[in-house]
């Protein structure tokens, strides 16, 4: 019995050792007490220096030096840990004598070091923490600091010129793209910021969480926000993985989006529009643009009644009978829905006017400044105290009522008012907004950021999952940036169109530096693409050529290729046909991966690549954008762009509607001022292939569901839009052999669908047109002979 028992134990021990050895976290557990590692990173503690350093697992790249917890710790302990979102891991925990700590954790599948501070109130009263900095550290990327850049919410800047970035900061060598991403995984109670400085010829990183007031009862211990730090050969991929980690932490499941019409900027029926105008617009969209992706008609500010004291009217529960919607908002919502569209509405959820008669007996609903006066800001009105149960009921009632009217899309403006901070417009890089310049809230143990998040949860609970919540906008005060993640479906990531004097560049600048959030934590809203003849409608636009068709294509093309949230705000019934054509080809959203190629080279990138492999075929689209008011030569190498360096590619220019010479090695084109090129590229395959389609600027990513070659036939499955001529642009007729088309047919012969082969006018290329009266999915087959 004893020998058998020992034998069983030995086998089990051997099996466990074999299994654990495959797991670098577990393999390392119980060995060096001052080191942990996973497949990406290794963390080591130096007891003599009382500091940590971080390297890649191979140990060849030590990128974090002098990592020091900002706590008087007396010991460092090693522990196995587990997290509901990230699974098993190992931690080194620096503890002080009173029970506070800073933990450093590596999880098996995550390329980041997780850093989290735990604080304890050892006094006999409530302790108030205005801000906390858990650590500081130095970054070594193996290059002189003068050759490095930092990219954050303030843009691409030298490390010592960056004012500080909200939520994240990327430090990068622009030449190699090697870099370190530092970011706050959570912003539950505090607002995470990251600062950079120069110290000892290295970049010093100072992460900070700002609370205003974080009040902790006597004897209580509480964990704070979580910071992530990771090294990446391509820092763009690091930013994307940072966003994916936030989505995992918050359990974000993105709501589907369609293009949105916003009434605000329209040259006719602008502002909130009118009942008759909005109903007319809905009918136009149904007949002309809905099949191409425009699915939401959103009524903006000025529909509501209520008194006006500071900024917009805030009577969101009433409509002025003398205003633009005399029959109430339900009538218009019903008409919009009858046309197959989603009805959207604007409101400011977190502020009212304390001067309004209806709030005379509810002054306790408002947050107060330290001088006791209601917390009022320019245009923002008076911030509501979102910890007050009566206020929560009030907001829920408003949200529920608008939903009952028939509105399933909320544009929520002035969100920063819910954080009880000053308006800092325009806010990108860090600015002092005097967070904490208020008296304790109704619940004094709730921080301002915590109260803000609770307010968003109140709206979601009141409306259910049916309503699409669109945030607006982080540039009013960046405290609403990290605090909104996980609680809104889209977010305006910049100020109002041209409010910073950047014209069509206003939204593109912010959408580029925050591109990695799009499609992962929310949809980036860069504000509407203006297509009207007069551009921004300023008096001198005509002399500048601002109304040109090439300029009108620039911003919509950027939004479409980069996969951002498409919005329109021109009066569509009067828009010329060539402008409507731009909308049709740009409104729908592809589901591929889009990245800026020169993200670390310039403040506003000029080259993007979108890639999609879901159909089984590699589809790549290059977007080249000249944002300057003078001609520019734009280009790079294929490998830099994300294509294969030794491959030759067919190329098709979408807006020029023509093939380009084959690409190999590199590419460059001279682009006129404020213009773009959108080019589909497809690797040569020694047989005919579909390079481009005509339906959308992504040229097959949305509409071409499948493509196959069986040795003599090219077949595919495509989504047609009723009444829209659908063209396949096929290259490779002279690739490998001289291929001749022998037949073209629609499989199954659906009623009303025809296929036509156009006369061959371009060497090596073939164009085939498919037309159908109804929107449908069709299968087609092209047979070739050698």
XYZ file of C-alpha atoms in Angstrom:
786
model
C 0.000 0.000 0.000
C 2.757 2.399 0.993
C 4.782 1.831 -2.194
C 1.669 2.259 -4.355
C 0.725 5.439 -2.543
C 4.251 6.850 -2.982
C 4.209 5.889 -6.640
C 0.893 7.688 -7.170
C 2.234 10.798 -5.449
C 5.354 10.712 -7.606
C 3.327 10.465 -10.807
C 1.054 13.310 -9.706
C 4.067 15.432 -8.753
C 5.713 14.742 -12.101
C 2.504 15.574 -13.961
C 2.026 18.835 -12.043
C 5.637 19.852 -12.687
C 5.240 19.166 -16.404
C 2.011 21.196 -16.585
C 3.241 24.135 -14.474
C 6.489 24.341 -16.414
C 4.527 25.396 -19.489
C 3.222 28.398 -17.546
C 6.002 30.986 -17.058
C 4.095 32.572 -14.185
C 3.817 29.340 -12.261
C 7.266 28.140 -13.286
C 8.696 31.275 -11.702
C 6.568 31.069 -8.553
C 8.554 29.893 -5.540
C 11.930 30.475 -7.192
C 13.523 33.939 -7.048
C 11.465 35.856 -4.437
C 12.390 39.145 -6.093
C 11.346 38.320 -9.657
C 8.194 37.492 -11.634
C 7.675 37.026 -15.366
C 5.209 36.048 -18.052
C 5.581 35.495 -21.799
C 6.111 39.233 -22.417
C 7.714 40.880 -19.399
C 9.976 40.307 -16.413
C 9.871 42.377 -13.212
C 12.800 42.361 -10.810
C 13.258 43.955 -7.394
C 16.664 45.163 -6.209
C 16.618 45.100 -2.360
C 19.766 47.192 -2.058
C 18.513 49.971 -4.315
C 14.944 49.498 -3.063
C 13.677 49.851 -6.623
C 12.304 47.703 -9.431
C 13.218 47.311 -13.079
C 11.266 45.830 -15.995
C 12.566 44.063 -19.069
C 11.236 41.943 -21.884
C 11.125 38.278 -20.867
C 14.302 37.543 -22.803
C 16.040 40.099 -20.610
C 17.554 41.762 -23.671
C 15.550 44.958 -23.322
C 15.485 46.663 -19.919
C 13.070 49.496 -20.631
C 11.924 50.562 -17.150
C 14.554 51.605 -14.603
C 14.278 53.105 -11.147
C 10.669 52.037 -10.668
C 10.021 53.271 -7.142
C 6.796 52.940 -5.138
C 5.887 56.263 -3.533
C 5.386 54.640 -0.143
C 7.552 53.963 2.875
C 7.505 50.203 2.310
C 9.300 47.852 4.685
C 9.088 44.591 2.737
C 8.370 43.091 -0.676
C 6.373 39.876 -0.857
C 5.629 37.539 -3.747
C 2.112 36.166 -4.208
C -0.041 34.232 -6.657
C -3.097 36.281 -7.643
C -6.238 35.886 -9.718
C -8.468 38.444 -11.423
C -12.006 37.931 -12.868
C -11.073 39.696 -16.104
C -7.411 38.739 -16.583
C -7.076 35.348 -14.918
C -4.077 34.029 -12.995
C -0.954 36.002 -12.289
C 1.931 36.729 -9.968
C 2.596 39.831 -7.933
C 5.391 41.519 -6.056
C 3.797 43.616 -3.326
C 5.615 46.416 -1.516
C 3.988 46.841 1.906
C 4.410 49.527 4.555
C 4.125 49.094 8.298
C 0.516 50.315 8.450
C -0.970 48.001 5.812
C -0.826 50.218 2.721
C 0.870 48.782 -0.356
C 1.752 49.047 -4.036
C 1.322 45.842 -6.034
C 3.090 44.943 -9.292
C 1.302 42.138 -11.170
C 1.914 40.145 -14.337
C -0.966 38.128 -15.784
C -0.333 35.205 -18.075
C -1.928 36.590 -21.254
C -1.316 40.319 -20.805
C 1.691 42.243 -22.206
C 1.443 44.836 -19.424
C 2.696 45.256 -15.897
C -0.315 46.085 -13.672
C 0.436 48.583 -10.884
C -2.092 49.320 -8.147
C -1.855 51.255 -4.919
C -3.736 50.375 -1.764
C -4.193 53.136 0.810
C -5.182 52.984 4.459
C -6.504 55.650 6.801
C -4.627 55.212 10.064
C -6.119 58.335 11.689
C -9.182 58.591 13.926
C -11.128 60.729 11.497
C -11.897 60.888 7.778
C -8.772 61.256 5.639
C -9.012 63.276 2.406
C -6.738 62.401 -0.524
C -6.819 65.073 -3.282
C -4.387 63.111 -5.497
C -2.117 60.056 -5.437
C 1.023 59.094 -7.368
C 1.695 55.387 -6.799
C 5.090 55.227 -8.578
C 7.588 57.031 -10.755
C 10.075 55.487 -13.171
C 12.550 56.094 -15.972
C 12.217 54.840 -19.541
C 15.167 53.682 -21.636
C 14.422 53.043 -25.314
C 18.071 52.836 -26.297
C 17.998 56.179 -28.104
C 18.902 59.728 -27.037
C 15.871 61.473 -25.597
C 16.154 64.113 -28.302
C 15.162 61.451 -30.843
C 12.088 60.311 -28.906
C 8.503 61.561 -28.844
C 5.513 61.301 -26.560
C 1.983 60.858 -27.882
C -0.987 61.558 -25.643
C -4.222 63.493 -25.570
C -2.229 66.692 -26.157
C -0.718 65.326 -29.363
C 2.753 64.301 -30.572
C 5.313 66.259 -28.527
C 8.850 66.176 -27.181
C 8.981 64.434 -23.778
C 9.839 67.638 -21.923
C 7.250 69.687 -23.838
C 4.264 67.495 -23.029
C 1.910 69.213 -20.537
C 0.539 65.858 -19.397
C -1.915 63.443 -20.953
C -5.215 62.107 -19.674
C -5.595 58.309 -19.375
C -2.497 57.321 -21.402
C 0.906 58.389 -22.686
C 2.994 56.625 -25.333
C 6.766 57.170 -25.405
C 8.203 56.124 -28.744
C 11.129 56.098 -31.117
C 9.397 57.341 -34.297
C 11.918 55.653 -36.605
C 11.513 52.094 -35.300
C 8.076 52.586 -33.650
C 9.507 50.844 -30.544
C 7.804 52.310 -27.534
C 6.284 52.079 -24.083
C 2.579 52.552 -23.447
C 1.622 53.800 -19.985
C -2.076 54.084 -19.256
C -4.726 54.033 -16.563
C -6.788 50.878 -16.937
C -9.444 52.278 -14.630
C -10.859 55.720 -13.824
C -13.555 54.605 -11.411
C -13.058 57.158 -8.613
C -10.210 59.309 -9.853
C -9.018 60.895 -13.071
C -5.787 59.294 -14.304
C -3.098 61.525 -15.819
C 0.441 60.747 -17.049
C 3.287 63.294 -17.093
C 6.728 63.083 -18.714
C 9.985 64.864 -17.885
C 13.694 64.486 -18.673
C 15.936 63.119 -15.929
C 19.485 61.728 -16.257
C 19.085 61.743 -20.060
C 16.099 59.414 -19.799
C 12.340 60.010 -19.875
C 10.876 60.181 -16.391
C 7.243 59.110 -16.133
C 5.028 60.387 -13.353
C 1.543 58.816 -13.280
C -1.021 60.528 -11.084
C -4.639 60.036 -10.054
C -6.507 63.236 -9.249
C -9.618 62.974 -7.087
C -10.374 66.455 -5.866
C -11.600 64.796 -2.703
C -11.223 61.095 -1.909
C -12.538 60.784 1.635
C -11.666 57.580 3.452
C -13.200 56.705 6.838
C -10.958 55.919 9.808
C -9.332 52.502 9.713
C -10.512 51.707 6.201
C -8.228 50.318 3.461
C -9.104 50.757 -0.205
C -7.502 49.905 -3.533
C -7.125 52.740 -6.034
C -6.913 52.888 -9.825
C -4.830 50.457 -11.886
C -1.924 51.583 -14.065
C -0.564 49.573 -17.015
C 2.978 49.727 -18.443
C 4.145 47.712 -21.456
C 6.897 47.652 -24.097
C 6.071 47.028 -27.771
C 8.071 46.715 -30.972
C 5.255 48.708 -32.576
C 3.734 51.107 -30.060
C 0.562 51.381 -32.141
C -0.165 47.728 -31.337
C 0.547 48.523 -27.696
C -2.060 51.295 -27.718
C -4.568 48.933 -29.326
C -3.882 46.271 -26.685
C -4.261 48.912 -23.981
C -7.736 49.715 -25.330
C -8.561 46.006 -25.478
C -7.508 45.652 -21.839
C -9.859 48.509 -20.875
C -12.671 46.828 -22.817
C -11.948 43.567 -20.996
C -11.870 45.292 -17.613
C -15.193 47.060 -18.270
C -16.756 44.101 -20.121
C -17.554 46.415 -23.025
C -19.756 45.034 -25.783
C -20.008 47.659 -28.489
C -23.448 48.545 -29.808
C -23.775 48.500 -33.615
C -23.633 51.961 -35.160
C -24.948 53.505 -38.338
C -24.255 56.918 -39.814
C -26.037 59.804 -38.069
C -27.621 63.013 -39.301
C -27.344 65.890 -36.793
C -29.484 68.986 -37.356
C -27.174 71.454 -35.599
C -24.902 72.754 -38.384
C -27.392 72.635 -41.274
C -27.511 75.800 -43.351
C -31.276 75.335 -43.613
C -33.358 74.058 -40.673
C -30.240 74.149 -38.506
C -30.172 74.153 -34.722
C -33.010 71.832 -33.768
C -34.677 72.043 -37.169
C -38.466 72.162 -37.318
C -41.214 69.575 -37.197
C -42.043 69.908 -40.899
C -38.405 70.149 -41.951
C -37.330 67.120 -39.920
C -40.190 65.008 -41.276
C -39.275 66.114 -44.817
C -35.648 65.209 -44.134
C -36.606 61.762 -42.850
C -38.465 61.041 -46.077
C -35.480 62.161 -48.151
C -33.072 59.983 -46.167
C -35.388 56.977 -46.501
C -35.535 57.290 -50.274
C -31.973 58.380 -51.037
C -29.485 57.492 -48.310
C -30.771 54.895 -45.863
C -29.652 51.927 -48.032
C -26.119 53.378 -47.989
C -25.891 53.473 -44.200
C -27.584 56.635 -42.873
C -29.818 55.287 -40.121
C -30.211 57.942 -37.386
C -31.829 61.377 -37.555
C -30.858 63.346 -34.443
C -32.549 66.587 -33.372
C -30.090 68.944 -31.693
C -30.254 71.813 -29.191
C -33.138 74.342 -29.219
C -36.057 71.899 -29.361
C -36.596 72.214 -25.595
C -38.498 74.775 -23.538
C -37.507 76.088 -20.126
C -35.886 79.321 -19.072
C -32.523 80.394 -20.488
C -30.053 81.813 -17.975
C -26.597 80.548 -18.929
C -26.254 78.606 -22.162
C -28.998 76.417 -23.640
C -32.536 76.031 -22.369
C -32.744 73.101 -19.972
C -36.434 72.234 -19.881
C -35.931 68.797 -21.369
C -39.296 67.506 -20.204
C -41.301 70.113 -22.131
C -41.649 71.558 -25.622
C -42.558 75.166 -26.311
C -45.833 75.112 -28.326
C -44.656 78.235 -30.152
C -41.359 76.608 -31.148
C -40.374 74.357 -34.006
C -42.170 71.245 -32.733
C -45.714 72.441 -31.913
C -47.175 68.914 -31.825
C -44.608 67.622 -29.373
C -41.551 65.455 -29.833
C -43.522 62.203 -30.019
C -45.093 63.181 -33.349
C -41.749 63.732 -35.023
C -40.153 60.633 -33.486
C -43.024 58.547 -34.829
C -42.593 59.996 -38.335
C -38.846 59.310 -38.248
C -39.454 55.718 -37.182
C -42.108 55.199 -39.853
C -39.400 55.978 -42.407
C -37.268 53.180 -40.966
C -34.849 55.452 -39.116
C -33.791 55.789 -35.483
C -34.910 59.023 -33.833
C -32.204 60.861 -31.878
C -32.391 63.777 -29.466
C -29.950 66.210 -27.798
C -29.918 67.036 -24.096
C -27.666 68.029 -21.213
C -28.219 65.397 -18.554
C -26.063 66.678 -15.687
C -26.823 70.386 -15.370
C -29.807 72.657 -14.844
C -30.148 76.344 -13.927
C -30.336 76.939 -10.194
C -32.051 80.292 -10.981
C -35.036 78.597 -12.673
C -38.337 78.854 -10.741
C -38.885 75.083 -10.793
C -35.707 74.633 -8.707
C -36.490 77.287 -6.114
C -37.186 74.631 -3.506
C -34.500 72.237 -4.773
C -31.302 74.190 -4.221
C -29.902 71.131 -2.427
C -29.937 69.365 -5.812
C -26.941 71.422 -6.943
C -23.250 70.989 -6.196
C -21.707 73.952 -4.342
C -18.411 75.745 -4.666
C -16.214 76.099 -1.581
C -17.724 79.559 -1.064
C -21.162 77.972 -0.795
C -22.484 79.265 -4.120
C -24.028 76.898 -6.698
C -21.376 75.365 -8.965
C -22.077 77.260 -12.183
C -19.860 77.366 -15.273
C -20.017 79.362 -18.489
C -22.614 77.848 -20.851
C -22.713 74.735 -18.652
C -25.281 76.039 -16.194
C -25.306 74.599 -12.684
C -23.871 71.153 -11.980
C -26.289 68.717 -10.407
C -25.176 66.742 -7.358
C -25.335 63.265 -8.857
C -25.045 61.574 -5.466
C -28.410 62.996 -4.362
C -31.126 60.295 -4.739
C -33.692 62.952 -5.716
C -31.402 64.156 -8.509
C -30.878 60.597 -9.697
C -34.651 60.127 -9.834
C -35.008 63.438 -11.712
C -32.426 62.422 -14.359
C -33.901 58.945 -14.712
C -37.353 60.476 -15.204
C -36.103 62.771 -17.980
C -34.235 59.956 -19.742
C -37.148 57.575 -19.464
C -39.595 60.187 -20.735
C -37.553 61.000 -23.858
C -37.192 57.290 -24.539
C -40.964 56.904 -24.230
C -41.391 59.721 -26.749
C -39.682 57.398 -29.217
C -36.030 58.485 -29.105
C -33.470 55.683 -29.102
C -30.325 57.777 -29.628
C -29.237 60.330 -27.023
C -26.613 62.959 -27.755
C -25.528 63.921 -24.227
C -23.823 67.302 -24.295
C -21.936 69.159 -21.569
C -21.019 65.896 -19.871
C -18.172 67.539 -17.965
C -20.743 69.303 -15.759
C -21.317 65.968 -14.041
C -17.704 65.931 -12.831
C -18.257 69.281 -11.013
C -15.196 70.891 -12.592
C -14.527 74.066 -14.554
C -15.103 74.248 -18.275
C -11.662 74.173 -19.970
C -12.570 74.540 -23.627
C -10.640 73.465 -25.652
C -8.936 70.883 -23.443
C -6.547 68.277 -24.876
C -3.325 68.193 -22.884
C -3.444 68.519 -19.109
C -4.769 71.790 -17.699
C -5.566 72.717 -14.112
C -9.341 72.716 -13.743
C -9.338 73.092 -9.944
C -10.894 69.671 -9.411
C -12.007 69.579 -5.799
C -13.080 73.237 -5.760
C -16.426 72.235 -4.297
C -18.034 71.390 -1.001
C -18.685 67.747 -0.129
C -21.428 66.201 -2.263
C -24.665 64.863 -0.828
C -22.773 61.643 -0.267
C -19.394 62.994 0.913
C -17.699 59.606 0.490
C -18.327 59.675 -3.266
C -15.660 61.336 -5.402
C -16.633 63.635 -8.274
C -15.573 61.047 -10.865
C -17.457 58.298 -9.035
C -20.591 60.477 -8.946
C -20.249 61.159 -12.686
C -20.068 57.440 -13.487
C -23.049 56.787 -11.254
C -24.971 59.422 -13.233
C -24.269 57.650 -16.525
C -25.387 54.370 -14.970
C -28.652 56.025 -13.906
C -29.349 56.982 -17.540
C -28.544 53.508 -18.795
C -30.779 51.873 -16.212
C -33.641 54.242 -17.057
C -33.452 53.599 -20.812
C -32.327 49.999 -20.908
C -29.964 48.695 -23.537
C -32.099 49.948 -26.443
C -30.812 53.509 -26.379
C -27.494 54.439 -28.012
C -25.670 56.846 -25.661
C -23.431 59.305 -27.491
C -21.155 61.400 -25.268
C -20.263 65.013 -26.046
C -17.581 66.084 -25.626
C -14.276 65.371 -23.907
C -12.709 68.616 -25.120
C -15.017 70.651 -22.862
C -13.065 69.206 -19.941
C -10.993 66.034 -20.243
C -12.152 64.759 -16.829
C -15.059 63.210 -18.705
C -12.654 61.263 -20.954
C -11.517 58.321 -18.854
C -14.573 58.581 -16.596
C -16.926 57.844 -19.535
C -15.173 54.686 -20.752
C -17.439 51.688 -20.508
C -20.585 53.782 -20.023
C -21.143 55.469 -23.423
C -21.403 53.961 -26.891
C -19.677 56.781 -28.743
C -17.766 59.874 -27.707
C -17.054 63.170 -29.420
C -13.281 63.198 -29.108
C -12.809 66.824 -30.148
C -14.535 70.220 -29.997
C -17.248 71.512 -32.311
C -16.370 71.601 -35.999
C -13.692 74.286 -36.636
C -13.983 75.647 -33.084
C -10.205 75.530 -32.787
C -9.728 77.187 -36.184
C -8.515 73.935 -37.747
C -11.479 73.603 -40.110
C -11.807 70.050 -41.471
C -8.755 69.074 -39.412
C -10.457 69.668 -36.032
C -11.932 66.185 -35.636
C -9.279 64.377 -37.661
C -6.477 65.535 -35.331
C -8.120 64.039 -32.228
C -9.496 60.992 -34.039
C -5.978 60.148 -35.210
C -4.216 60.374 -31.839
C -7.061 58.413 -30.203
C -7.649 56.014 -33.094
C -6.940 52.926 -30.973
C -10.034 53.544 -28.821
C -12.347 53.419 -31.832
C -14.145 50.115 -32.156
C -12.685 48.873 -28.870
C -14.041 51.013 -26.012
C -16.454 53.196 -28.013
C -16.890 54.722 -31.474
C -14.836 57.894 -31.985
C -17.074 60.785 -33.065
C -15.039 63.441 -34.960
C -18.178 65.608 -35.540
C -19.935 65.921 -38.922
C -18.217 65.864 -42.295
C -19.237 69.050 -44.119
C -20.006 68.538 -47.807
C -21.818 71.730 -48.762
C -20.460 73.906 -51.548
C -19.384 76.682 -49.179
C -17.428 74.550 -46.728
C -17.617 76.308 -43.359
C -19.868 79.011 -44.862
C -17.440 81.861 -44.134
C -17.422 84.883 -46.411
C -13.990 84.336 -47.924
C -14.295 80.616 -48.620
C -15.031 81.075 -52.300
C -11.699 82.792 -52.899
C -9.918 79.931 -51.116
C -11.593 77.233 -53.177
C -12.946 75.725 -49.984
C -16.074 74.464 -51.669
C -14.170 72.267 -54.133
C -15.205 68.656 -54.658
C -11.713 67.367 -53.848
C -11.800 69.203 -50.516
C -15.297 67.890 -49.779
C -14.000 64.327 -50.162
C -11.126 64.759 -47.703
C -12.774 64.424 -44.284
C -15.441 61.832 -45.261
C -12.723 59.697 -46.861
C -10.643 59.904 -43.695
C -13.626 58.925 -41.532
C -14.518 56.006 -43.814
C -11.029 54.507 -44.169
C -10.133 54.975 -40.496
C -13.486 53.493 -39.460
C -14.622 56.424 -37.286
C -18.243 57.387 -36.543
C -19.779 59.087 -39.613
C -22.013 62.121 -39.033
C -23.624 64.531 -41.485
C -25.108 67.975 -40.900
C -25.732 69.536 -44.331
C -29.293 70.198 -45.462
C -29.425 67.061 -47.563
C -32.384 67.778 -49.900
C -30.458 70.739 -51.369
C -27.076 69.001 -51.532
C -25.739 68.632 -55.116
C -25.668 65.111 -56.536
C -21.868 64.929 -56.533
C -21.865 65.685 -52.787
C -24.555 63.089 -52.133
C -22.363 60.656 -54.034
C -19.561 61.269 -51.512
C -21.958 60.429 -48.673
C -23.107 57.254 -50.355
C -19.551 55.981 -50.749
C -18.364 56.935 -47.239
C -21.204 56.532 -44.728
C -21.119 52.802 -44.089
C -18.441 51.465 -41.751
C -16.076 48.618 -42.550
C -15.111 46.121 -39.843
C -11.433 45.782 -40.664
C -8.433 47.128 -38.771
C -7.303 50.663 -39.585
C -4.043 52.279 -38.452
C -2.202 55.530 -39.136
C 1.090 54.689 -40.834
C 2.851 57.893 -39.767
C 1.224 58.131 -36.329
C 4.549 59.025 -34.661
C 5.890 61.228 -37.448
C 3.498 64.171 -37.489
C 0.721 65.738 -35.424
C -1.889 64.835 -38.050
C -1.002 61.603 -39.908
C -1.290 61.656 -43.689
C -1.185 57.904 -44.485
C -3.599 55.241 -43.221
C -4.019 51.580 -44.061
C -7.188 49.570 -43.540
C -6.987 45.772 -43.683
C -9.697 43.122 -43.674
C -9.232 39.353 -43.962
C -12.679 38.167 -42.847
C -13.808 37.127 -46.325
C -10.797 34.825 -46.646
C -9.089 37.313 -48.952
C -6.579 39.984 -47.875
C -8.124 43.368 -48.656
C -6.015 46.465 -48.113
C -6.912 50.087 -48.684
C -4.434 52.949 -48.457
C -5.717 56.400 -47.557
C -3.414 59.325 -48.415
C -4.486 62.711 -47.032
C -3.038 66.130 -47.721
C -4.369 68.259 -44.880
C -2.192 71.206 -45.897
C -3.280 74.207 -47.971
C -0.411 73.636 -50.404
C 0.494 70.617 -52.582
C 2.367 67.836 -50.768
C 4.201 64.700 -51.845
C 2.992 61.812 -49.715
C 4.429 58.315 -49.689
C 6.415 55.635 -47.863
C 7.720 52.105 -48.286
C 5.347 49.172 -48.576
C 6.765 47.568 -45.434
C 6.337 50.783 -43.443
C 2.735 50.930 -44.594
C 2.095 47.376 -43.385
C 2.307 45.590 -46.733
C 4.796 42.938 -47.847
C 8.063 44.489 -48.928
C 8.914 42.002 -51.690
C 5.405 41.694 -53.070
C 4.015 43.470 -56.133
C 0.503 44.899 -55.793
C -2.211 45.953 -58.170
C -3.607 49.381 -57.265
C -6.894 51.153 -57.995
C -7.630 54.826 -57.236
C -11.242 55.017 -56.016
C -12.050 58.707 -56.543
C -10.166 58.907 -59.850
C -11.907 55.661 -60.863
C -8.845 54.253 -62.578
C -6.075 51.690 -62.136
C -2.641 52.882 -61.069
C 0.731 51.408 -61.996
C 1.632 48.339 -59.938
C 3.184 49.054 -56.546
C 6.450 47.513 -55.387
C 9.031 48.670 -52.878
C 7.515 52.061 -52.143
C 4.966 54.588 -53.342
C 4.588 58.362 -53.479
C 2.135 60.748 -55.081
C 1.866 64.497 -55.344
C -1.484 65.530 -53.868
C -3.098 68.932 -54.432
C -3.927 71.048 -51.391
C -6.615 69.614 -49.102
C -7.209 66.483 -51.133
C -6.912 62.733 -50.802
C -6.279 59.475 -52.638
C -7.943 56.234 -51.567
C -6.259 53.251 -53.165
C -7.211 49.587 -53.032
C -4.167 47.312 -53.300
C -4.147 43.580 -54.005
C -1.168 41.258 -54.277
C -0.550 39.610 -57.638
C -1.760 36.000 -57.700
C -1.058 34.743 -61.286
C -4.781 34.811 -62.047
C -7.598 37.374 -62.132
C -8.541 38.919 -58.768
C -11.009 41.572 -57.589
C -8.994 44.625 -56.574
C -11.801 47.138 -56.104
C -15.570 47.541 -56.060
C -17.603 50.676 -56.587
C -20.103 50.553 -53.726
C -17.961 51.925 -50.888
C -14.601 53.576 -50.465
C -13.304 50.464 -48.659
C -13.661 48.735 -52.056
C -14.896 45.284 -51.120
C -14.500 45.175 -47.342
C -18.220 45.748 -46.762
C -19.928 44.461 -49.877
C -17.758 41.608 -51.220
C -18.519 38.813 -48.788
C -16.599 36.048 -50.530
C -14.196 35.570 -53.428
C -12.866 32.261 -54.804
C -10.639 31.081 -57.658
C -10.891 27.429 -58.729
C -8.298 27.429 -61.506
C -10.533 28.687 -64.271
C -13.378 30.620 -62.622
C -13.534 33.619 -60.355
C -16.681 33.574 -58.221
C -17.979 35.670 -55.395
C -20.834 36.773 -53.163
C -21.750 40.466 -53.040
C -24.274 42.679 -51.268
C -26.128 44.878 -53.748
C -27.927 48.123 -52.972
C -31.144 48.423 -54.928
C -30.813 50.731 -57.927
C -27.074 51.264 -57.385
C -24.810 50.085 -60.182
C -22.222 47.726 -58.645
C -18.891 47.432 -60.411
C -16.157 44.803 -59.941
C -12.670 46.040 -60.898
C -10.625 42.964 -61.777
C -6.881 42.841 -62.416
C -4.556 40.022 -63.435
C -5.799 39.391 -66.948
C -2.149 39.254 -68.034
C -0.785 37.789 -64.805
C 0.693 34.321 -65.237
C -1.174 33.784 -68.512
C -3.264 35.789 -70.929
C -6.700 35.195 -69.472
C -9.820 35.682 -71.594
C -13.304 35.974 -70.124
C -15.602 33.343 -71.633
C -18.768 33.904 -69.583
C -20.263 36.006 -66.791
C -23.400 35.000 -64.929
C -25.436 35.513 -61.772
C -25.826 32.190 -59.984
C -29.479 31.236 -59.510
C -30.744 33.951 -61.858
C -32.507 36.109 -59.218
C -35.297 38.247 -60.660
C -34.373 41.751 -61.711
C -30.585 41.260 -61.509
C -28.394 41.645 -64.590
C -24.636 41.325 -65.132
C -22.767 43.192 -67.853
C -19.132 43.060 -68.954
C -17.843 46.476 -69.962
C -15.595 46.885 -73.015
C -11.991 46.345 -71.936
C -10.329 49.766 -72.023
C -7.470 49.298 -69.513
C -4.608 46.905 -70.151
C -4.733 43.891 -67.874
C -7.983 45.014 -66.231
C -11.615 43.973 -66.574
C -14.760 45.725 -65.336
C -18.009 43.888 -64.654
C -21.239 45.633 -63.627
C -24.078 44.060 -61.664
C -27.435 45.821 -61.306
C -30.469 44.936 -59.235
C -33.725 46.721 -58.487
C -33.806 45.505 -54.893
C -31.142 45.366 -52.196
C -30.020 41.758 -51.898
C -27.098 39.343 -51.711
C -26.113 37.772 -55.041
C -23.633 35.164 -56.182
C -21.728 35.742 -59.392
C -19.319 33.675 -61.486
C -16.804 34.693 -64.146
C -15.326 31.890 -66.239
C -11.976 32.367 -67.978
C -9.992 30.525 -70.599
C -6.260 30.655 -71.160
